[in-house]
Tab-separated table of C-alpha atoms in Angstrom:
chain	number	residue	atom	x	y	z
O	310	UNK	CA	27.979	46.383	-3.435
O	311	UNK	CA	30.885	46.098	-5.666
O	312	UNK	CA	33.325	43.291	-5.876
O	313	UNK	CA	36.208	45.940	-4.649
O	314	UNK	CA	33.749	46.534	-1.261
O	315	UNK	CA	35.579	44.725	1.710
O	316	UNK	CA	32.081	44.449	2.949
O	317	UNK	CA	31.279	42.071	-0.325
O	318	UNK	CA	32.033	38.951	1.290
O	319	UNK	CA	30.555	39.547	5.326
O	320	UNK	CA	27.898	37.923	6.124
O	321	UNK	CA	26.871	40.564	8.355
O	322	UNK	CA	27.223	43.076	6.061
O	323	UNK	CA	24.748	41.291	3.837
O	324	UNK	CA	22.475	40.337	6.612
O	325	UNK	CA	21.697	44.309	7.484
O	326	UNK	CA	21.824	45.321	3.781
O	327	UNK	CA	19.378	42.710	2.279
O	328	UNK	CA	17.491	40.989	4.901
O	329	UNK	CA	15.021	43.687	5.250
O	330	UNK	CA	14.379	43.217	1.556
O	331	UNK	CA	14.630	39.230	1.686
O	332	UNK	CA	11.783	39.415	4.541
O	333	UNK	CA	9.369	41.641	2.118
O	334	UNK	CA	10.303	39.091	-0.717
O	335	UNK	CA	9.381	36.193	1.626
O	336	UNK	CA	6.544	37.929	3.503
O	337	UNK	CA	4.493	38.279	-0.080
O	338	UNK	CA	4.816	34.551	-1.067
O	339	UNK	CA	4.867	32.584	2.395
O	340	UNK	CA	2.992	32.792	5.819
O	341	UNK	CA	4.431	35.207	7.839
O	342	UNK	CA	5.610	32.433	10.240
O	343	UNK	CA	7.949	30.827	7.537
O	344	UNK	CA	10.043	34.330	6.177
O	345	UNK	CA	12.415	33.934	9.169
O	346	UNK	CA	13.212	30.256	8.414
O	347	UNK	CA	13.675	31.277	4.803
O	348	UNK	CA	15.702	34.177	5.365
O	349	UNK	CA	17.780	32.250	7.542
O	350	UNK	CA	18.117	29.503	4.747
O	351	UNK	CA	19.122	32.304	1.918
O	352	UNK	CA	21.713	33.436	4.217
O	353	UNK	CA	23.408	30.139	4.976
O	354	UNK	CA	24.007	28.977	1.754
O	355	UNK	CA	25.344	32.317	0.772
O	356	UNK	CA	28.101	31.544	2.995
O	357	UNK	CA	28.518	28.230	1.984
O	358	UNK	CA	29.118	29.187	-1.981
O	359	UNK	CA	30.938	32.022	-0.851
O	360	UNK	CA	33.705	29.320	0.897
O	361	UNK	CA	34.032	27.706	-2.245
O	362	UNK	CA	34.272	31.074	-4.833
O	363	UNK	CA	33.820	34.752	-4.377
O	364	UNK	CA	30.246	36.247	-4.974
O	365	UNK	CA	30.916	38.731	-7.499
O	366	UNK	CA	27.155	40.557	-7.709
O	367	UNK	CA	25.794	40.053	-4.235
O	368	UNK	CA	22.549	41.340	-4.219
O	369	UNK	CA	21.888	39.317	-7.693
O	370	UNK	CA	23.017	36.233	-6.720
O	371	UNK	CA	21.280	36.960	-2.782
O	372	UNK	CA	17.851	36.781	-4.590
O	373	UNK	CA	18.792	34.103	-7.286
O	374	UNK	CA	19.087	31.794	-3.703
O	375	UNK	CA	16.310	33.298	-2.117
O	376	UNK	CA	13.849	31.751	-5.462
O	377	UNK	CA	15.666	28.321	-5.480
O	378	UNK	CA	14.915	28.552	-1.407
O	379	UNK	CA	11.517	29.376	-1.923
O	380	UNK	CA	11.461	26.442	-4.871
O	381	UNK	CA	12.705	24.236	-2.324
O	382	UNK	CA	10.122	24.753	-0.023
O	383	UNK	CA	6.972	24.597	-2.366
O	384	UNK	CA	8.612	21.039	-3.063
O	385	UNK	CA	9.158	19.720	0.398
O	386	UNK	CA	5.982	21.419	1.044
O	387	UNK	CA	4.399	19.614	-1.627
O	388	UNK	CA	5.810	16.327	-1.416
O	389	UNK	CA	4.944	16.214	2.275
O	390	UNK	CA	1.339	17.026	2.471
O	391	UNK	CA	2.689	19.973	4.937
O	392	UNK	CA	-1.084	21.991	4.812
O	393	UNK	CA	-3.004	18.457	5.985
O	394	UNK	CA	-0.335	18.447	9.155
O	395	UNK	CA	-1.965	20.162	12.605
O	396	UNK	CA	1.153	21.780	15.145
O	397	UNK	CA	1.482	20.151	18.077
O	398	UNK	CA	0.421	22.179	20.946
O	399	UNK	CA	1.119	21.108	24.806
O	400	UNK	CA	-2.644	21.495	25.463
O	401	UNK	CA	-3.059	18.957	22.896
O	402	UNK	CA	-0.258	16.456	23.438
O	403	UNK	CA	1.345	17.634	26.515
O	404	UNK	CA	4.681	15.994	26.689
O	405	UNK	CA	5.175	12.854	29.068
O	406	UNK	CA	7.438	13.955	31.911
O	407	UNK	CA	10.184	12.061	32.392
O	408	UNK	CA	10.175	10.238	35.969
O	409	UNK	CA	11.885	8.093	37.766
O	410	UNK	CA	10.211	5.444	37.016
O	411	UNK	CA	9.803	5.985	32.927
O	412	UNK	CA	13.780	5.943	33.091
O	413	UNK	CA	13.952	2.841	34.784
O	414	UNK	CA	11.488	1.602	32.121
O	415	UNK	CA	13.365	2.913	29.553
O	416	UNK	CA	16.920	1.546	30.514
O	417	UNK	CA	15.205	-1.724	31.003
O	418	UNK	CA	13.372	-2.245	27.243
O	419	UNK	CA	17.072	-0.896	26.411
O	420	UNK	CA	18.892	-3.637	27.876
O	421	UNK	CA	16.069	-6.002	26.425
O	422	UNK	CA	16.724	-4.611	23.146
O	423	UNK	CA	20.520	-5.209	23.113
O	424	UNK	CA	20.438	-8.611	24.575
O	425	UNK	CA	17.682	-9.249	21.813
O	426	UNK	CA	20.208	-8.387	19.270
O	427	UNK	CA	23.262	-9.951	20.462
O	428	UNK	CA	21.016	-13.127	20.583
O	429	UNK	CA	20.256	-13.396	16.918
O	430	UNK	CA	22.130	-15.845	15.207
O	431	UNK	CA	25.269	-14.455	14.082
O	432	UNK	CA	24.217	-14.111	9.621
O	433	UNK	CA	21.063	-12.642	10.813
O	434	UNK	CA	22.776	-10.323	13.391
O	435	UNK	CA	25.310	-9.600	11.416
O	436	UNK	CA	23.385	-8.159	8.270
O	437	UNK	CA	21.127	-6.490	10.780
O	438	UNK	CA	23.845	-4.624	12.494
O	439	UNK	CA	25.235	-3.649	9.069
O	440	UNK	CA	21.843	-1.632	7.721
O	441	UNK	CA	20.788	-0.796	10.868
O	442	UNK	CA	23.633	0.641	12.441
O	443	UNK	CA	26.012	1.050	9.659
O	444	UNK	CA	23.874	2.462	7.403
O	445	UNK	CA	24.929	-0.191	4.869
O	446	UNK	CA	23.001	-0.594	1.599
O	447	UNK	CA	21.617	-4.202	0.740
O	448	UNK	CA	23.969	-4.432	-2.053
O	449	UNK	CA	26.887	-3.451	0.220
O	450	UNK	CA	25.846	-6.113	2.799
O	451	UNK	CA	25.849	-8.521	0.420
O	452	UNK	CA	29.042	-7.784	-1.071
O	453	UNK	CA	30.588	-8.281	2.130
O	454	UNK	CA	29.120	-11.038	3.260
O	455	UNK	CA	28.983	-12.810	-0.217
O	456	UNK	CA	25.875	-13.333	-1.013
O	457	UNK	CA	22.466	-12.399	-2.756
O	458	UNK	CA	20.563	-9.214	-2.058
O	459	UNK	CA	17.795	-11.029	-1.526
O	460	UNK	CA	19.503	-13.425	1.004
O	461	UNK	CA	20.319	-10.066	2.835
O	462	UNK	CA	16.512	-8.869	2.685
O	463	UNK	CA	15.686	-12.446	4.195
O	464	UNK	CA	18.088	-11.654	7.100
O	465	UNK	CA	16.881	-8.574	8.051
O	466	UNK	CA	13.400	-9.829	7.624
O	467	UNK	CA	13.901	-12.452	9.988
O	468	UNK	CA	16.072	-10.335	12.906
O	469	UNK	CA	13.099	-8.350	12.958
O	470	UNK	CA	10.179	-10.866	13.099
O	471	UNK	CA	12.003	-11.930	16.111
O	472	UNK	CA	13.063	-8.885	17.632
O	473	UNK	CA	9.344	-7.908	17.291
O	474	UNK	CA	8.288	-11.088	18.935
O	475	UNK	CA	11.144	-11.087	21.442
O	476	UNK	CA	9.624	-7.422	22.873
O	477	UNK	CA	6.481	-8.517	22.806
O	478	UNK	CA	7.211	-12.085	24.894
O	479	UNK	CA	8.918	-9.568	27.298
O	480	UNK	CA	5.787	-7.035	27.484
């Protein structure tokens, strides 16, 4: 396609023009089970560059993706162990239903949890709330509350020793 097609920039377009080649490119390098997921991948972040600057050679730049997408994988893949992993299969680990009575459970070690939390003493609550629910580095929780990183790993040590031993009291 040439940068004067009106199709250049659809994402349709490309989807019926190269996905049939993007599967066989997949389909020789990963298990069949994986090509859709990768296709899929390829195709999204053509539309995300695309947002940010026009795709000049399409079909170039469509499989230049598709290897860093297949590079991408090999390293999850890698990093992850993903070949020791079995799939989960309902015969194996059937799912627990959810009753009645596991929602009532559930609301309950819920309320214990919260109450658990809002019992800590207020330094220890405080820096616990920050990284747990904030998302707050340690560095950032100590800059705001003025002291040492390592004060700040003592704090959230100690709201979860007794968080743990708070659950476990209530068990």
């Amino acid at each position: 396609m040439s940068e004067a097609d009106p199709r250049a920039h659809d994402l349709e377009s490309w989807m019926a023009d190269y996905g049939p080649g993007l599967r066989r490119f997949f389909a020789r390098r990963v298990n069949e089970s994986d090509v859709d997921d990768l296709v899929q991948d390829v195709f999204v972040r053509m539309q995300t560059s695309q947002s940010t600057s026009p795709i000049e050679n399409a079909e170039r730049y469509l499989f230049r993706v598709a290897q860093n997408v297949l590079i991408s994988r090999y390293r999850a893949d890698g990093s992850r162990e993903r070949h020791l992993h079995m799939p989960i299969h309902e015969e194996i680990d059937p799912g627990d239903e959810l009753s009645p009575e596991r929602i009532a459970i559930g609301r309950d070690e819920y309320a214990r949890i919260v109450q658990a939390i809002t019992d800590l003493p207020p330094r220890v609550r405080a820096a616990f709330v920050f990284h747990r629910f904030e998302n707050m580095t340690y560095q950032a929780i100590a800059a705001r509350m003025g002291i040492t990183k390592n004060s700040v790993k003592e704090l959230i040590h100690r709201a979860l020793v007794r968080l743990s031993e708070t659950m476990e009291d209530l068990s």
